[in-house]
Amino acid sequence: MALTNIGPVENFPVGKGVRVEVGGKTIAVFNTTGQYYAIDDMCPHRGASFADGPMQGTTVTCPLHGATAEVRTGACSPPSPSDVETYDVSCDSTSLFVDMD
Ligand code: FES
C-alpha cells in the first residue's frame, strides 16, 4: 500500500471535485460531507474532467454530455462506455492521502 499525500484537507471543499496529479495519473477527489472518494478524472466517453462536473450526493455528472459516475464505486452511466477506477482516500487531522495501488 503506497499512500501519497495529496494536500491539506482545506483544499477539498464539500460538494466539489478537485483534480490531482498523482503517480502519473489524474484523479478527481470528492468530499461528500466529510467522506472522501477518488476516481479517475477522465470520463471514458470523450475525456472530459469529472472534477469539473456538478455533484449531487455521491454522484458526479460529466460536464460534457451528462454521464454520471458514482464516486464510491466508479460505476458510470451512458454515454460512458465503461466504469472508472476508484482509489482509497484517507485523512489525518491535516492532510489527505490516496492509495494508488
Ligand atoms: S465526455 Fe463525459 S459524457 Fe461525454
PDB file of C-alpha atoms and ligand atoms in Angstrom:
ATOM      1  CA  MET A   1       0.000   0.000   0.000  1.00  0.00           C
ATOM      2  CA  ALA A   2       1.556   3.274  -1.141  1.00  0.00           C
ATOM      3  CA  LEU A   3      -0.111   6.296   0.373  1.00  0.00           C
ATOM      4  CA  THR A   4       0.545   9.631  -1.290  1.00  0.00           C
ATOM      5  CA  ASN A   5      -0.122  12.931   0.438  1.00  0.00           C
ATOM      6  CA  ILE A   6      -2.333  14.977  -1.896  1.00  0.00           C
ATOM      7  CA  GLY A   7      -2.577  18.116   0.220  1.00  0.00           C
ATOM      8  CA  PRO A   8      -4.291  19.796   3.139  1.00  0.00           C
ATOM      9  CA  VAL A   9      -7.920  18.938   3.839  1.00  0.00           C
ATOM     10  CA  GLU A  10      -8.962  22.558   3.270  1.00  0.00           C
ATOM     11  CA  ASN A  11      -8.075  22.127  -0.413  1.00  0.00           C
ATOM     12  CA  PHE A  12     -11.015  19.708  -0.769  1.00  0.00           C
ATOM     13  CA  PRO A  13     -14.285  21.545  -0.109  1.00  0.00           C
ATOM     14  CA  VAL A  14     -17.577  19.731   0.355  1.00  0.00           C
ATOM     15  CA  GLY A  15     -19.515  19.076  -2.834  1.00  0.00           C
ATOM     16  CA  LYS A  16     -16.747  19.943  -5.281  1.00  0.00           C
ATOM     17  CA  GLY A  17     -14.343  17.838  -7.293  1.00  0.00           C
ATOM     18  CA  VAL A  18     -10.632  18.567  -7.180  1.00  0.00           C
ATOM     19  CA  ARG A  19      -8.276  17.383  -9.915  1.00  0.00           C
ATOM     20  CA  VAL A  20      -4.990  15.955  -8.616  1.00  0.00           C
ATOM     21  CA  GLU A  21      -1.956  14.586 -10.440  1.00  0.00           C
ATOM     22  CA  VAL A  22      -0.528  11.630  -8.575  1.00  0.00           C
ATOM     23  CA  GLY A  23       1.639   8.713  -9.625  1.00  0.00           C
ATOM     24  CA  GLY A  24       1.407   9.647 -13.294  1.00  0.00           C
ATOM     25  CA  LYS A  25      -2.392   9.635 -13.192  1.00  0.00           C
ATOM     26  CA  THR A  26      -5.006  12.341 -13.000  1.00  0.00           C
ATOM     27  CA  ILE A  27      -7.653  11.648 -10.422  1.00  0.00           C
ATOM     28  CA  ALA A  28     -10.699  13.536  -9.212  1.00  0.00           C
ATOM     29  CA  VAL A  29     -11.139  13.755  -5.445  1.00  0.00           C
ATOM     30  CA  PHE A  30     -14.549  14.440  -3.924  1.00  0.00           C
ATOM     31  CA  ASN A  31     -15.586  15.454  -0.432  1.00  0.00           C
ATOM     32  CA  THR A  32     -19.117  14.257   0.282  1.00  0.00           C
ATOM     33  CA  THR A  33     -19.714  15.910   3.665  1.00  0.00           C
ATOM     34  CA  GLY A  34     -16.567  14.583   5.277  1.00  0.00           C
ATOM     35  CA  GLN A  35     -16.205  11.331   3.326  1.00  0.00           C
ATOM     36  CA  TYR A  36     -13.533  11.467   0.659  1.00  0.00           C
ATOM     37  CA  TYR A  37     -13.525   9.499  -2.577  1.00  0.00           C
ATOM     38  CA  ALA A  38     -11.294   9.431  -5.632  1.00  0.00           C
ATOM     39  CA  ILE A  39     -11.896   8.205  -9.186  1.00  0.00           C
ATOM     40  CA  ASP A  40     -10.083   8.523 -12.492  1.00  0.00           C
ATOM     41  CA  ASP A  41     -10.685  12.079 -13.605  1.00  0.00           C
ATOM     42  CA  MET A  42     -11.120  11.370 -17.315  1.00  0.00           C
ATOM     43  CA  CYS A  43     -14.619  10.480 -18.453  1.00  0.00           C
ATOM     44  CA  PRO A  44     -14.420   7.286 -20.578  1.00  0.00           C
ATOM     45  CA  HIS A  45     -16.801   8.791 -23.158  1.00  0.00           C
ATOM     46  CA  ARG A  46     -14.829  11.723 -24.626  1.00  0.00           C
ATOM     47  CA  GLY A  47     -12.323  12.566 -21.944  1.00  0.00           C
ATOM     48  CA  ALA A  48     -13.941  15.412 -20.036  1.00  0.00           C
ATOM     49  CA  SER A  49     -12.926  16.028 -16.443  1.00  0.00           C
ATOM     50  CA  PHE A  50     -15.255  14.632 -13.805  1.00  0.00           C
ATOM     51  CA  ALA A  51     -13.667  17.057 -11.343  1.00  0.00           C
ATOM     52  CA  ASP A  52     -15.379  19.888 -13.257  1.00  0.00           C
ATOM     53  CA  GLY A  53     -18.834  18.322 -13.024  1.00  0.00           C
ATOM     54  CA  PRO A  54     -21.612  19.100 -10.555  1.00  0.00           C
ATOM     55  CA  MET A  55     -22.120  16.750  -7.612  1.00  0.00           C
ATOM     56  CA  GLN A  56     -25.308  15.525  -6.065  1.00  0.00           C
ATOM     57  CA  GLY A  57     -24.749  13.283  -3.076  1.00  0.00           C
ATOM     58  CA  THR A  58     -22.171  10.725  -4.162  1.00  0.00           C
ATOM     59  CA  THR A  59     -22.849  11.148  -7.875  1.00  0.00           C
ATOM     60  CA  VAL A  60     -20.944  13.454 -10.178  1.00  0.00           C
ATOM     61  CA  THR A  61     -22.186  14.380 -13.649  1.00  0.00           C
ATOM     62  CA  CYS A  62     -19.771  14.726 -16.555  1.00  0.00           C
ATOM     63  CA  PRO A  63     -19.895  18.369 -17.682  1.00  0.00           C
ATOM     64  CA  LEU A  64     -19.721  17.495 -21.386  1.00  0.00           C
ATOM     65  CA  HIS A  65     -22.507  15.005 -22.188  1.00  0.00           C
ATOM     66  CA  GLY A  66     -24.018  14.110 -18.839  1.00  0.00           C
ATOM     67  CA  ALA A  67     -22.703  10.643 -17.977  1.00  0.00           C
ATOM     68  CA  THR A  68     -22.822  10.128 -14.241  1.00  0.00           C
ATOM     69  CA  ALA A  69     -20.211   8.469 -12.045  1.00  0.00           C
ATOM     70  CA  GLU A  70     -20.902   7.079  -8.585  1.00  0.00           C
ATOM     71  CA  VAL A  71     -17.791   8.186  -6.709  1.00  0.00           C
ATOM     72  CA  ARG A  72     -17.938   5.317  -4.175  1.00  0.00           C
ATOM     73  CA  THR A  73     -17.893   2.566  -6.799  1.00  0.00           C
ATOM     74  CA  GLY A  74     -16.762   4.141 -10.081  1.00  0.00           C
ATOM     75  CA  ALA A  75     -19.945   2.938 -11.810  1.00  0.00           C
ATOM     76  CA  CYS A  76     -20.780   5.158 -14.789  1.00  0.00           C
ATOM     77  CA  SER A  77     -23.954   5.661 -16.776  1.00  0.00           C
ATOM     78  CA  PRO A  78     -24.234   6.053 -20.585  1.00  0.00           C
ATOM     79  CA  PRO A  79     -22.953   7.617 -22.724  1.00  0.00           C
ATOM     80  CA  SER A  80     -19.846   6.488 -20.829  1.00  0.00           C
ATOM     81  CA  PRO A  81     -18.940   3.078 -22.295  1.00  0.00           C
ATOM     82  CA  SER A  82     -17.265   1.848 -19.112  1.00  0.00           C
ATOM     83  CA  ASP A  83     -16.779   2.468 -15.432  1.00  0.00           C
ATOM     84  CA  VAL A  84     -13.804   4.260 -13.873  1.00  0.00           C
ATOM     85  CA  GLU A  85     -11.249   3.176 -11.305  1.00  0.00           C
ATOM     86  CA  THR A  86     -11.657   4.150  -7.679  1.00  0.00           C
ATOM     87  CA  TYR A  87      -8.888   4.857  -5.188  1.00  0.00           C
ATOM     88  CA  ASP A  88      -8.982   4.752  -1.408  1.00  0.00           C
ATOM     89  CA  VAL A  89      -8.666   8.116   0.289  1.00  0.00           C
ATOM     90  CA  SER A  90      -7.815   8.577   3.934  1.00  0.00           C
ATOM     91  CA  CYS A  91      -7.145  11.609   6.057  1.00  0.00           C
ATOM     92  CA  ASP A  92      -5.435  12.557   9.266  1.00  0.00           C
ATOM     93  CA  SER A  93      -6.223  15.811  11.024  1.00  0.00           C
ATOM     94  CA  THR A  94      -4.488  17.931   8.399  1.00  0.00           C
ATOM     95  CA  SER A  95      -3.950  16.124   5.090  1.00  0.00           C
ATOM     96  CA  LEU A  96      -5.499  13.721   2.620  1.00  0.00           C
ATOM     97  CA  PHE A  97      -3.766  10.612   1.369  1.00  0.00           C
ATOM     98  CA  VAL A  98      -4.626   8.470  -1.620  1.00  0.00           C
ATOM     99  CA  ASP A  99      -3.712   4.839  -2.148  1.00  0.00           C
ATOM    100  CA  MET A 100      -2.832   4.366  -5.817  1.00  0.00           C
ATOM    101  CA  ASP A 101      -2.151   0.591  -5.578  1.00  0.00           C
TER     102      ASP A 101
HETATM  103  S1  FES B   1     -17.194  13.240 -22.193  1.00  0.00           S
HETATM  104 FE1  FES B   1     -18.274  12.617 -20.420  1.00  0.00          FE
HETATM  105  S2  FES B   1     -20.257  12.074 -21.134  1.00  0.00           S
HETATM  106 FE2  FES B   1     -19.137  12.655 -22.909  1.00  0.00          FE
END
